[in-house]
């Protein structure tokens, strides 16, 4: 006699699932978002590697092509929060599909642009979609997995962005040198199409406010604002040096130009290792990881200033830098999921803007120091900035306690009044 099983509920509340069967749709959807992050990350900085090719083909200056990267970052920094607020009530699946479709079309236009102004318009359009994608994608990814490992899910999306720097940009540069720069963007548009199809197939419909990742576990405006400050300082410190790493290695460390790629590879491998370690450990304590990351970056930059005159010590410091930066980005996002005073997507947009502001500000500071005090000073300035961020992290508990006492005092005065 056939009887229906009694008291068996689908795992995770999903109707129609057979008990005992592991659901892989969530991790697969996170993987699709990571591929999309790889596409966006590669497209953002790829013009750096293709600078001369694009300038020659479109008959414009290399400075103008460089502005395609600088302007992209500034656009993302300025519009992330406003745009995320505007789309706050849009279904997350629909929003991800729209921003990925915009990426595919805009990157396709980039590949066939016949003038600098068409290319610039395509880049601006991509940057607008990028500004919405990153803060929302990491929150969507976090909501696809269990609450206790949502930091790991966000870290996996960041892995796609980091691999763009380590693999995407070098591969795109090589392809552009072999068959033309347009093919590099065409391939990214095709890869974006695959990410769009995978996202459409795997990502569930999620109305805003219905995911556990939409709100923080311990909202605290003061701690969130401190996180924003730490993000700006650490990223600015890192990129004060990193933007001019080639000048440092050749002028200070005495590394031959043909050997620079070896040290950059060391940094890239350390970056991947750092991502793997950060993803595995972040949910055990995001605040502690953020402090450790700031300490690692400070130590690496200080080591570069003090002992970076030898290639070996420079390599060791670059490896430490590679471990610290992905740990910082991963812990930053997990900390947003803990402390966001409102919606985590808007708070994530805030730290994304802070991150881009740090990149631009660091590059500007390093550019001002380079002709005046030399490449070595960029490491010292970077260490001072990251050291200031570390001091804020160490002082956060005292600042938070002081804030709590002030709130209690104000509340007591309100009662007594």
mmCIF file of C-alpha atoms in Angstrom, residues 11-411:
data_model
loop_
_atom_site.group_PDB
_atom_site.id
_atom_site.type_symbol
_atom_site.label_atom_id
_atom_site.label_comp_id
_atom_site.label_asym_id
_atom_site.label_seq_id
_atom_site.Cartn_x
_atom_site.Cartn_y
_atom_site.Cartn_z
ATOM 1 C CA UNK A 11 14.688 21.424 3.153
ATOM 2 C CA UNK A 12 14.998 25.216 3.416
ATOM 3 C CA UNK A 13 11.259 25.535 2.870
ATOM 4 C CA UNK A 14 11.497 24.840 -0.859
ATOM 5 C CA UNK A 15 8.399 23.046 -2.162
ATOM 6 C CA UNK A 16 8.901 20.004 -4.315
ATOM 7 C CA UNK A 17 12.409 19.154 -3.152
ATOM 8 C CA UNK A 18 13.079 15.578 -2.174
ATOM 9 C CA UNK A 19 14.237 15.243 1.450
ATOM 10 C CA UNK A 20 17.886 14.349 1.817
ATOM 11 C CA UNK A 21 18.885 15.708 -1.574
ATOM 12 C CA UNK A 22 21.325 18.563 -1.353
ATOM 13 C CA UNK A 23 20.168 21.694 -3.158
ATOM 14 C CA UNK A 24 22.970 23.085 -5.316
ATOM 15 C CA UNK A 25 20.968 25.846 -6.970
ATOM 16 C CA UNK A 26 22.092 28.446 -4.399
ATOM 17 C CA UNK A 27 25.847 27.823 -4.765
ATOM 18 C CA UNK A 28 25.425 27.590 -8.550
ATOM 19 C CA UNK A 29 23.665 30.982 -8.618
ATOM 20 C CA UNK A 30 26.485 32.436 -6.515
ATOM 21 C CA UNK A 31 28.897 31.041 -9.102
ATOM 22 C CA UNK A 32 26.968 32.782 -11.892
ATOM 23 C CA UNK A 33 27.227 36.084 -10.011
ATOM 24 C CA UNK A 34 30.977 35.497 -9.539
ATOM 25 C CA UNK A 35 31.376 35.085 -13.311
ATOM 26 C CA UNK A 36 29.472 38.345 -13.789
ATOM 27 C CA UNK A 37 31.797 40.008 -11.264
ATOM 28 C CA UNK A 38 34.767 38.720 -13.282
ATOM 29 C CA UNK A 39 33.294 40.351 -16.396
ATOM 30 C CA UNK A 40 32.737 43.702 -14.715
ATOM 31 C CA UNK A 41 36.163 43.675 -13.053
ATOM 32 C CA UNK A 42 37.955 42.830 -16.298
ATOM 33 C CA UNK A 43 36.107 45.478 -18.289
ATOM 34 C CA UNK A 44 36.831 48.200 -15.735
ATOM 35 C CA UNK A 45 40.633 48.031 -15.945
ATOM 36 C CA UNK A 46 41.270 46.327 -19.307
ATOM 37 C CA UNK A 47 41.932 49.646 -21.133
ATOM 38 C CA UNK A 48 45.127 49.953 -19.050
ATOM 39 C CA UNK A 49 46.654 46.960 -20.825
ATOM 40 C CA UNK A 50 45.294 48.034 -24.208
ATOM 41 C CA UNK A 51 46.174 51.719 -23.828
ATOM 42 C CA UNK A 52 48.475 52.093 -26.830
ATOM 43 C CA UNK A 53 46.375 49.888 -29.115
ATOM 44 C CA UNK A 54 43.134 51.760 -28.440
ATOM 45 C CA UNK A 55 44.796 55.173 -28.741
ATOM 46 C CA UNK A 56 46.394 54.297 -32.070
ATOM 47 C CA UNK A 57 43.226 52.764 -33.518
ATOM 48 C CA UNK A 58 40.928 55.639 -32.527
ATOM 49 C CA UNK A 59 43.599 58.280 -33.221
ATOM 50 C CA UNK A 60 43.449 59.796 -29.752
ATOM 51 C CA UNK A 61 45.950 60.313 -26.930
ATOM 52 C CA UNK A 62 46.921 57.698 -24.374
ATOM 53 C CA UNK A 63 45.877 60.178 -21.673
ATOM 54 C CA UNK A 64 42.356 60.241 -23.117
ATOM 55 C CA UNK A 65 42.232 56.443 -23.085
ATOM 56 C CA UNK A 66 43.510 56.448 -19.504
ATOM 57 C CA UNK A 67 40.550 58.638 -18.567
ATOM 58 C CA UNK A 68 38.309 55.748 -19.593
ATOM 59 C CA UNK A 69 39.545 53.956 -16.467
ATOM 60 C CA UNK A 70 39.728 56.945 -14.128
ATOM 61 C CA UNK A 71 36.330 58.249 -15.199
ATOM 62 C CA UNK A 72 34.824 54.778 -14.824
ATOM 63 C CA UNK A 73 35.974 54.526 -11.195
ATOM 64 C CA UNK A 74 34.818 58.041 -10.338
ATOM 65 C CA UNK A 75 31.421 57.374 -11.909
ATOM 66 C CA UNK A 76 30.977 54.237 -9.804
ATOM 67 C CA UNK A 77 32.018 56.077 -6.643
ATOM 68 C CA UNK A 78 29.604 58.963 -7.224
ATOM 69 C CA UNK A 79 26.454 57.129 -8.317
ATOM 70 C CA UNK A 80 26.578 53.829 -6.349
ATOM 71 C CA UNK A 81 24.496 54.998 -3.396
ATOM 72 C CA UNK A 82 21.949 57.137 -5.330
ATOM 73 C CA UNK A 83 21.303 54.440 -7.940
ATOM 74 C CA UNK A 84 21.024 51.700 -5.322
ATOM 75 C CA UNK A 85 18.434 53.787 -3.515
ATOM 76 C CA UNK A 86 16.494 54.314 -6.759
ATOM 77 C CA UNK A 87 16.316 50.567 -7.519
ATOM 78 C CA UNK A 88 15.717 49.590 -3.907
ATOM 79 C CA UNK A 89 12.210 48.218 -4.530
ATOM 80 C CA UNK A 90 13.021 46.226 -7.682
ATOM 81 C CA UNK A 91 12.963 42.423 -7.542
ATOM 82 C CA UNK A 92 16.578 41.291 -7.156
ATOM 83 C CA UNK A 93 16.474 38.695 -9.928
ATOM 84 C CA UNK A 94 15.031 41.180 -12.391
ATOM 85 C CA UNK A 95 17.586 43.806 -11.358
ATOM 86 C CA UNK A 96 20.537 41.450 -11.838
ATOM 87 C CA UNK A 97 19.258 40.454 -15.265
ATOM 88 C CA UNK A 98 18.887 44.092 -16.313
ATOM 89 C CA UNK A 99 22.381 45.167 -15.206
ATOM 90 C CA UNK A 100 23.914 42.104 -16.885
ATOM 91 C CA UNK A 101 21.992 42.792 -20.092
ATOM 92 C CA UNK A 102 23.276 46.377 -19.999
ATOM 93 C CA UNK A 103 26.808 45.024 -19.564
ATOM 94 C CA UNK A 104 26.479 42.698 -22.554
ATOM 95 C CA UNK A 105 25.154 45.423 -24.850
ATOM 96 C CA UNK A 106 27.506 48.198 -23.665
ATOM 97 C CA UNK A 107 30.572 45.948 -23.887
ATOM 98 C CA UNK A 108 29.474 44.867 -27.352
ATOM 99 C CA UNK A 109 29.246 48.531 -28.356
ATOM 100 C CA UNK A 110 32.733 49.045 -26.906
ATOM 101 C CA UNK A 111 34.033 46.295 -29.185
ATOM 102 C CA UNK A 112 32.683 47.990 -32.333
ATOM 103 C CA UNK A 113 33.104 51.669 -31.342
ATOM 104 C CA UNK A 114 34.330 53.699 -34.287
ATOM 105 C CA UNK A 115 35.200 56.835 -32.318
ATOM 106 C CA UNK A 116 36.456 57.829 -28.893
ATOM 107 C CA UNK A 117 33.119 59.412 -27.960
ATOM 108 C CA UNK A 118 31.150 56.257 -28.736
ATOM 109 C CA UNK A 119 33.649 54.322 -26.627
ATOM 110 C CA UNK A 120 33.304 56.850 -23.797
ATOM 111 C CA UNK A 121 29.497 56.617 -23.905
ATOM 112 C CA UNK A 122 29.683 52.819 -23.742
ATOM 113 C CA UNK A 123 32.061 53.002 -20.777
ATOM 114 C CA UNK A 124 29.798 55.415 -18.901
ATOM 115 C CA UNK A 125 26.835 53.104 -19.485
ATOM 116 C CA UNK A 126 28.819 50.114 -18.215
ATOM 117 C CA UNK A 127 29.920 52.086 -15.139
ATOM 118 C CA UNK A 128 26.303 52.945 -14.289
ATOM 119 C CA UNK A 129 25.374 49.253 -14.386
ATOM 120 C CA UNK A 130 28.538 48.399 -12.424
ATOM 121 C CA UNK A 131 27.541 50.869 -9.706
ATOM 122 C CA UNK A 132 24.342 48.891 -9.095
ATOM 123 C CA UNK A 133 25.709 45.399 -9.715
ATOM 124 C CA UNK A 134 28.377 45.214 -7.026
ATOM 125 C CA UNK A 135 26.466 46.350 -3.920
ATOM 126 C CA UNK A 136 23.362 44.360 -4.828
ATOM 127 C CA UNK A 137 25.124 41.218 -6.109
ATOM 128 C CA UNK A 138 27.044 40.601 -2.897
ATOM 129 C CA UNK A 139 23.877 40.952 -0.817
ATOM 130 C CA UNK A 140 21.943 38.677 -3.201
ATOM 131 C CA UNK A 141 24.746 36.096 -3.009
ATOM 132 C CA UNK A 142 24.784 36.267 0.793
ATOM 133 C CA UNK A 143 21.043 35.625 0.851
ATOM 134 C CA UNK A 144 21.350 32.481 -1.282
ATOM 135 C CA UNK A 145 23.193 30.543 1.404
ATOM 136 C CA UNK A 146 22.583 29.919 5.082
ATOM 137 C CA UNK A 147 22.903 32.972 7.390
ATOM 138 C CA UNK A 148 25.927 31.535 9.197
ATOM 139 C CA UNK A 149 27.970 31.404 5.965
ATOM 140 C CA UNK A 150 26.676 34.443 4.132
ATOM 141 C CA UNK A 151 30.044 36.164 4.424
ATOM 142 C CA UNK A 152 31.557 33.262 2.488
ATOM 143 C CA UNK A 153 29.018 33.735 -0.301
ATOM 144 C CA UNK A 154 29.886 37.421 -0.612
ATOM 145 C CA UNK A 155 33.578 36.481 -0.625
ATOM 146 C CA UNK A 156 32.988 34.153 -3.566
ATOM 147 C CA UNK A 157 31.589 37.033 -5.625
ATOM 148 C CA UNK A 158 34.659 39.096 -4.701
ATOM 149 C CA UNK A 159 36.773 36.199 -5.975
ATOM 150 C CA UNK A 160 35.400 36.846 -9.455
ATOM 151 C CA UNK A 161 36.434 40.496 -9.234
ATOM 152 C CA UNK A 162 39.924 39.638 -7.996
ATOM 153 C CA UNK A 163 40.476 37.004 -10.662
ATOM 154 C CA UNK A 164 39.653 39.721 -13.177
ATOM 155 C CA UNK A 165 42.779 41.582 -12.092
ATOM 156 C CA UNK A 166 44.971 38.489 -11.812
ATOM 157 C CA UNK A 167 43.767 36.640 -14.934
ATOM 158 C CA UNK A 168 41.207 38.655 -16.882
ATOM 159 C CA UNK A 169 43.228 41.780 -17.605
ATOM 160 C CA UNK A 170 46.486 39.953 -18.525
ATOM 161 C CA UNK A 171 44.568 37.514 -20.746
ATOM 162 C CA UNK A 172 42.593 40.338 -22.365
ATOM 163 C CA UNK A 173 45.774 42.316 -22.947
ATOM 164 C CA UNK A 174 47.458 39.328 -24.589
ATOM 165 C CA UNK A 175 44.439 38.658 -26.808
ATOM 166 C CA UNK A 176 44.284 42.313 -27.830
ATOM 167 C CA UNK A 177 47.954 42.274 -28.765
ATOM 168 C CA UNK A 178 47.475 39.163 -30.897
ATOM 169 C CA UNK A 179 44.238 39.855 -32.791
ATOM 170 C CA UNK A 180 43.207 43.422 -31.925
ATOM 171 C CA UNK A 181 41.833 45.169 -28.851
ATOM 172 C CA UNK A 182 38.221 44.901 -30.015
ATOM 173 C CA UNK A 183 38.281 41.121 -29.692
ATOM 174 C CA UNK A 184 39.108 41.405 -25.987
ATOM 175 C CA UNK A 185 35.871 43.267 -25.308
ATOM 176 C CA UNK A 186 33.917 41.026 -27.684
ATOM 177 C CA UNK A 187 34.983 37.971 -25.691
ATOM 178 C CA UNK A 188 33.946 39.679 -22.460
ATOM 179 C CA UNK A 189 30.552 40.463 -23.980
ATOM 180 C CA UNK A 190 30.119 36.770 -24.867
ATOM 181 C CA UNK A 191 31.194 35.716 -21.367
ATOM 182 C CA UNK A 192 28.734 38.246 -19.947
ATOM 183 C CA UNK A 193 26.007 36.650 -22.073
ATOM 184 C CA UNK A 194 26.805 33.274 -20.504
ATOM 185 C CA UNK A 195 26.646 34.818 -17.020
ATOM 186 C CA UNK A 196 23.312 36.407 -17.933
ATOM 187 C CA UNK A 197 21.904 33.064 -19.108
ATOM 188 C CA UNK A 198 23.152 31.261 -15.985
ATOM 189 C CA UNK A 199 21.724 33.948 -13.718
ATOM 190 C CA UNK A 200 18.371 33.784 -15.482
ATOM 191 C CA UNK A 201 18.274 30.017 -15.041
ATOM 192 C CA UNK A 202 19.523 29.787 -11.458
ATOM 193 C CA UNK A 203 18.696 32.948 -9.527
ATOM 194 C CA UNK A 204 15.324 32.817 -7.736
ATOM 195 C CA UNK A 205 12.957 35.759 -7.655
ATOM 196 C CA UNK A 206 13.550 37.672 -4.417
ATOM 197 C CA UNK A 207 11.488 40.758 -3.573
ATOM 198 C CA UNK A 208 13.457 43.365 -1.560
ATOM 199 C CA UNK A 209 13.269 42.838 2.185
ATOM 200 C CA UNK A 210 12.505 39.109 2.078
ATOM 201 C CA UNK A 211 16.074 37.788 2.262
ATOM 202 C CA UNK A 212 17.900 37.321 5.558
ATOM 203 C CA UNK A 213 20.803 39.282 4.033
ATOM 204 C CA UNK A 214 18.715 42.426 3.453
ATOM 205 C CA UNK A 215 19.198 43.583 7.047
ATOM 206 C CA UNK A 216 22.244 43.542 9.291
ATOM 207 C CA UNK A 217 22.592 41.216 12.254
ATOM 208 C CA UNK A 218 23.670 44.035 14.607
ATOM 209 C CA UNK A 219 22.851 47.429 13.037
ATOM 210 C CA UNK A 220 25.050 50.218 14.339
ATOM 211 C CA UNK A 221 25.439 53.531 12.511
ATOM 212 C CA UNK A 222 28.617 54.537 14.364
ATOM 213 C CA UNK A 223 30.379 51.247 13.639
ATOM 214 C CA UNK A 224 29.304 51.405 9.996
ATOM 215 C CA UNK A 225 30.680 54.930 9.584
ATOM 216 C CA UNK A 226 33.960 53.774 11.129
ATOM 217 C CA UNK A 227 33.979 50.929 8.595
ATOM 218 C CA UNK A 228 33.625 53.450 5.764
ATOM 219 C CA UNK A 229 36.541 55.466 7.158
ATOM 220 C CA UNK A 230 38.690 52.333 7.512
ATOM 221 C CA UNK A 231 37.859 51.334 3.939
ATOM 222 C CA UNK A 232 38.866 54.699 2.474
ATOM 223 C CA UNK A 233 42.118 54.857 4.435
ATOM 224 C CA UNK A 234 43.283 51.290 3.832
ATOM 225 C CA UNK A 235 42.468 51.293 0.115
ATOM 226 C CA UNK A 236 43.958 54.774 -0.375
ATOM 227 C CA UNK A 237 47.118 53.685 1.447
ATOM 228 C CA UNK A 238 47.440 50.543 -0.641
ATOM 229 C CA UNK A 239 46.917 52.291 -3.982
ATOM 230 C CA UNK A 240 49.167 55.223 -3.110
ATOM 231 C CA UNK A 241 51.899 52.626 -3.548
ATOM 232 C CA UNK A 242 50.337 50.034 -5.838
ATOM 233 C CA UNK A 243 49.448 52.442 -8.650
ATOM 234 C CA UNK A 244 53.145 53.190 -9.067
ATOM 235 C CA UNK A 245 54.483 49.727 -8.294
ATOM 236 C CA UNK A 246 56.478 49.536 -11.537
ATOM 237 C CA UNK A 247 58.347 52.757 -10.722
ATOM 238 C CA UNK A 248 59.069 51.485 -7.194
ATOM 239 C CA UNK A 249 60.390 48.116 -8.345
ATOM 240 C CA UNK A 250 62.669 49.573 -10.991
ATOM 241 C CA UNK A 251 63.900 52.687 -9.166
ATOM 242 C CA UNK A 252 64.000 51.482 -5.541
ATOM 243 C CA UNK A 253 64.271 47.680 -5.644
ATOM 244 C CA UNK A 254 66.478 47.585 -8.727
ATOM 245 C CA UNK A 255 64.324 44.968 -10.463
ATOM 246 C CA UNK A 256 64.978 44.665 -14.229
ATOM 247 C CA UNK A 257 61.925 45.460 -16.329
ATOM 248 C CA UNK A 258 61.729 41.913 -17.701
ATOM 249 C CA UNK A 259 61.511 40.526 -14.130
ATOM 250 C CA UNK A 260 58.694 42.792 -12.909
ATOM 251 C CA UNK A 261 56.083 40.345 -14.195
ATOM 252 C CA UNK A 262 57.510 37.671 -11.882
ATOM 253 C CA UNK A 263 56.938 39.806 -8.783
ATOM 254 C CA UNK A 264 53.479 40.788 -10.017
ATOM 255 C CA UNK A 265 52.733 37.078 -10.429
ATOM 256 C CA UNK A 266 53.817 36.512 -6.806
ATOM 257 C CA UNK A 267 51.390 39.222 -5.765
ATOM 258 C CA UNK A 268 48.623 37.703 -7.901
ATOM 259 C CA UNK A 269 49.096 34.182 -6.524
ATOM 260 C CA UNK A 270 49.070 35.570 -2.979
ATOM 261 C CA UNK A 271 45.873 37.419 -3.871
ATOM 262 C CA UNK A 272 44.141 34.158 -4.828
ATOM 263 C CA UNK A 273 45.414 32.420 -1.683
ATOM 264 C CA UNK A 274 44.223 35.370 0.394
ATOM 265 C CA UNK A 275 40.762 35.118 -1.145
ATOM 266 C CA UNK A 276 40.525 31.403 -0.407
ATOM 267 C CA UNK A 277 41.620 31.871 3.210
ATOM 268 C CA UNK A 278 39.399 34.907 3.748
ATOM 269 C CA UNK A 279 36.352 33.129 2.344
ATOM 270 C CA UNK A 280 36.893 30.171 4.652
ATOM 271 C CA UNK A 281 37.463 32.248 7.801
ATOM 272 C CA UNK A 282 35.438 35.446 7.423
ATOM 273 C CA UNK A 283 32.251 34.198 9.093
ATOM 274 C CA UNK A 284 34.190 33.401 12.273
ATOM 275 C CA UNK A 285 34.849 37.094 12.936
ATOM 276 C CA UNK A 286 34.685 39.817 10.262
ATOM 277 C CA UNK A 287 35.848 42.580 12.589
ATOM 278 C CA UNK A 288 38.928 40.607 13.658
ATOM 279 C CA UNK A 289 39.727 39.809 10.022
ATOM 280 C CA UNK A 290 39.391 43.482 9.095
ATOM 281 C CA UNK A 291 41.918 44.391 11.798
ATOM 282 C CA UNK A 292 44.306 41.639 10.703
ATOM 283 C CA UNK A 293 44.028 42.774 7.080
ATOM 284 C CA UNK A 294 44.803 46.391 8.022
ATOM 285 C CA UNK A 295 47.800 45.195 10.061
ATOM 286 C CA UNK A 296 49.074 43.080 7.133
ATOM 287 C CA UNK A 297 48.793 45.966 4.694
ATOM 288 C CA UNK A 298 50.542 48.327 7.110
ATOM 289 C CA UNK A 299 53.346 45.816 7.695
ATOM 290 C CA UNK A 300 53.755 45.181 3.957
ATOM 291 C CA UNK A 301 53.971 48.872 3.061
ATOM 292 C CA UNK A 302 56.336 49.599 5.959
ATOM 293 C CA UNK A 303 58.511 46.676 4.854
ATOM 294 C CA UNK A 304 58.606 48.063 1.326
ATOM 295 C CA UNK A 305 59.765 51.454 2.616
ATOM 296 C CA UNK A 306 62.366 50.071 5.020
ATOM 297 C CA UNK A 307 63.674 46.997 3.199
ATOM 298 C CA UNK A 308 62.218 47.208 -0.308
ATOM 299 C CA UNK A 309 65.597 48.155 -1.741
ATOM 300 C CA UNK A 310 66.249 44.456 -2.416
ATOM 301 C CA UNK A 311 64.147 42.396 -4.857
ATOM 302 C CA UNK A 312 63.727 39.517 -2.377
ATOM 303 C CA UNK A 313 62.283 41.672 0.400
ATOM 304 C CA UNK A 314 60.144 43.517 -2.121
ATOM 305 C CA UNK A 315 58.745 40.149 -3.239
ATOM 306 C CA UNK A 316 57.990 39.133 0.345
ATOM 307 C CA UNK A 317 56.215 42.434 0.972
ATOM 308 C CA UNK A 318 54.201 42.126 -2.246
ATOM 309 C CA UNK A 319 53.095 38.639 -1.214
ATOM 310 C CA UNK A 320 51.938 40.038 2.143
ATOM 311 C CA UNK A 321 50.158 42.842 0.313
ATOM 312 C CA UNK A 322 48.460 40.246 -1.909
ATOM 313 C CA UNK A 323 47.222 38.344 1.144
ATOM 314 C CA UNK A 324 45.978 41.459 2.928
ATOM 315 C CA UNK A 325 43.926 43.250 0.268
ATOM 316 C CA UNK A 326 41.426 40.444 -0.499
ATOM 317 C CA UNK A 327 41.080 39.783 3.231
ATOM 318 C CA UNK A 328 40.236 43.467 3.664
ATOM 319 C CA UNK A 329 37.605 43.451 0.875
ATOM 320 C CA UNK A 330 36.017 40.231 2.146
ATOM 321 C CA UNK A 331 35.903 41.367 5.768
ATOM 322 C CA UNK A 332 34.590 44.771 4.717
ATOM 323 C CA UNK A 333 31.551 43.261 3.020
ATOM 324 C CA UNK A 334 30.893 40.826 5.865
ATOM 325 C CA UNK A 335 31.132 43.727 8.292
ATOM 326 C CA UNK A 336 28.512 45.583 6.230
ATOM 327 C CA UNK A 337 26.196 42.598 6.708
ATOM 328 C CA UNK A 338 26.742 42.970 10.459
ATOM 329 C CA UNK A 339 26.551 46.724 11.022
ATOM 330 C CA UNK A 340 24.498 48.311 8.193
ATOM 331 C CA UNK A 341 22.164 50.828 9.868
ATOM 332 C CA UNK A 342 19.551 50.427 7.111
ATOM 333 C CA UNK A 343 19.350 48.198 4.047
ATOM 334 C CA UNK A 344 22.520 46.202 3.456
ATOM 335 C CA UNK A 345 22.421 46.949 -0.280
ATOM 336 C CA UNK A 346 22.606 50.718 0.291
ATOM 337 C CA UNK A 347 25.274 50.238 2.963
ATOM 338 C CA UNK A 348 27.199 48.016 0.553
ATOM 339 C CA UNK A 349 26.942 50.757 -2.062
ATOM 340 C CA UNK A 350 28.438 53.139 0.490
ATOM 341 C CA UNK A 351 31.487 50.965 1.102
ATOM 342 C CA UNK A 352 31.794 50.333 -2.657
ATOM 343 C CA UNK A 353 31.924 54.089 -3.180
ATOM 344 C CA UNK A 354 34.458 54.359 -0.351
ATOM 345 C CA UNK A 355 36.581 51.647 -1.969
ATOM 346 C CA UNK A 356 36.604 53.448 -5.325
ATOM 347 C CA UNK A 357 37.276 56.758 -3.592
ATOM 348 C CA UNK A 358 40.252 55.141 -1.904
ATOM 349 C CA UNK A 359 41.601 53.880 -5.229
ATOM 350 C CA UNK A 360 41.280 57.291 -6.867
ATOM 351 C CA UNK A 361 42.546 59.205 -3.855
ATOM 352 C CA UNK A 362 45.514 56.900 -3.404
ATOM 353 C CA UNK A 363 46.464 57.139 -7.076
ATOM 354 C CA UNK A 364 46.239 60.933 -6.861
ATOM 355 C CA UNK A 365 48.381 61.138 -3.713
ATOM 356 C CA UNK A 366 50.996 58.799 -5.150
ATOM 357 C CA UNK A 367 51.061 60.813 -8.367
ATOM 358 C CA UNK A 368 51.721 64.007 -6.377
ATOM 359 C CA UNK A 369 54.505 62.391 -4.329
ATOM 360 C CA UNK A 370 56.264 60.596 -7.171
ATOM 361 C CA UNK A 371 57.918 63.600 -8.911
ATOM 362 C CA UNK A 372 58.667 65.386 -5.625
ATOM 363 C CA UNK A 373 59.892 62.780 -3.140
ATOM 364 C CA UNK A 374 60.342 59.705 -5.336
ATOM 365 C CA UNK A 375 58.760 56.266 -5.593
ATOM 366 C CA UNK A 376 59.973 55.132 -2.176
ATOM 367 C CA UNK A 377 57.840 57.746 -0.441
ATOM 368 C CA UNK A 378 54.658 56.192 -1.845
ATOM 369 C CA UNK A 379 55.212 53.160 0.396
ATOM 370 C CA UNK A 380 55.729 55.347 3.479
ATOM 371 C CA UNK A 381 52.640 57.436 2.786
ATOM 372 C CA UNK A 382 50.647 54.265 2.199
ATOM 373 C CA UNK A 383 51.831 52.754 5.484
ATOM 374 C CA UNK A 384 50.812 55.909 7.383
ATOM 375 C CA UNK A 385 47.303 55.795 5.899
ATOM 376 C CA UNK A 386 46.758 52.094 6.567
ATOM 377 C CA UNK A 387 48.266 52.555 10.023
ATOM 378 C CA UNK A 388 45.665 55.239 10.737
ATOM 379 C CA UNK A 389 42.951 52.788 9.667
ATOM 380 C CA UNK A 390 44.407 50.153 12.005
ATOM 381 C CA UNK A 391 44.324 52.661 14.874
ATOM 382 C CA UNK A 392 40.628 53.294 14.177
ATOM 383 C CA UNK A 393 39.974 49.548 14.227
ATOM 384 C CA UNK A 394 41.749 49.156 17.558
ATOM 385 C CA UNK A 395 39.846 52.093 19.011
ATOM 386 C CA UNK A 396 36.425 51.051 17.683
ATOM 387 C CA UNK A 397 35.216 49.328 20.901
ATOM 388 C CA UNK A 398 35.996 52.442 22.971
ATOM 389 C CA UNK A 399 34.321 54.704 20.410
ATOM 390 C CA UNK A 400 31.254 52.465 20.326
ATOM 391 C CA UNK A 401 31.038 52.382 24.143
ATOM 392 C CA UNK A 402 31.289 56.155 24.280
ATOM 393 C CA UNK A 403 28.526 56.417 21.702
ATOM 394 C CA UNK A 404 26.373 54.066 23.756
ATOM 395 C CA UNK A 405 26.889 56.113 26.934
ATOM 396 C CA UNK A 406 25.969 59.300 25.074
ATOM 397 C CA UNK A 407 22.747 57.725 23.830
ATOM 398 C CA UNK A 408 21.831 56.562 27.336
ATOM 399 C CA UNK A 409 22.595 59.998 28.768
ATOM 400 C CA UNK A 410 20.466 61.708 26.107
ATOM 401 C CA UNK A 411 17.628 59.271 26.730
#
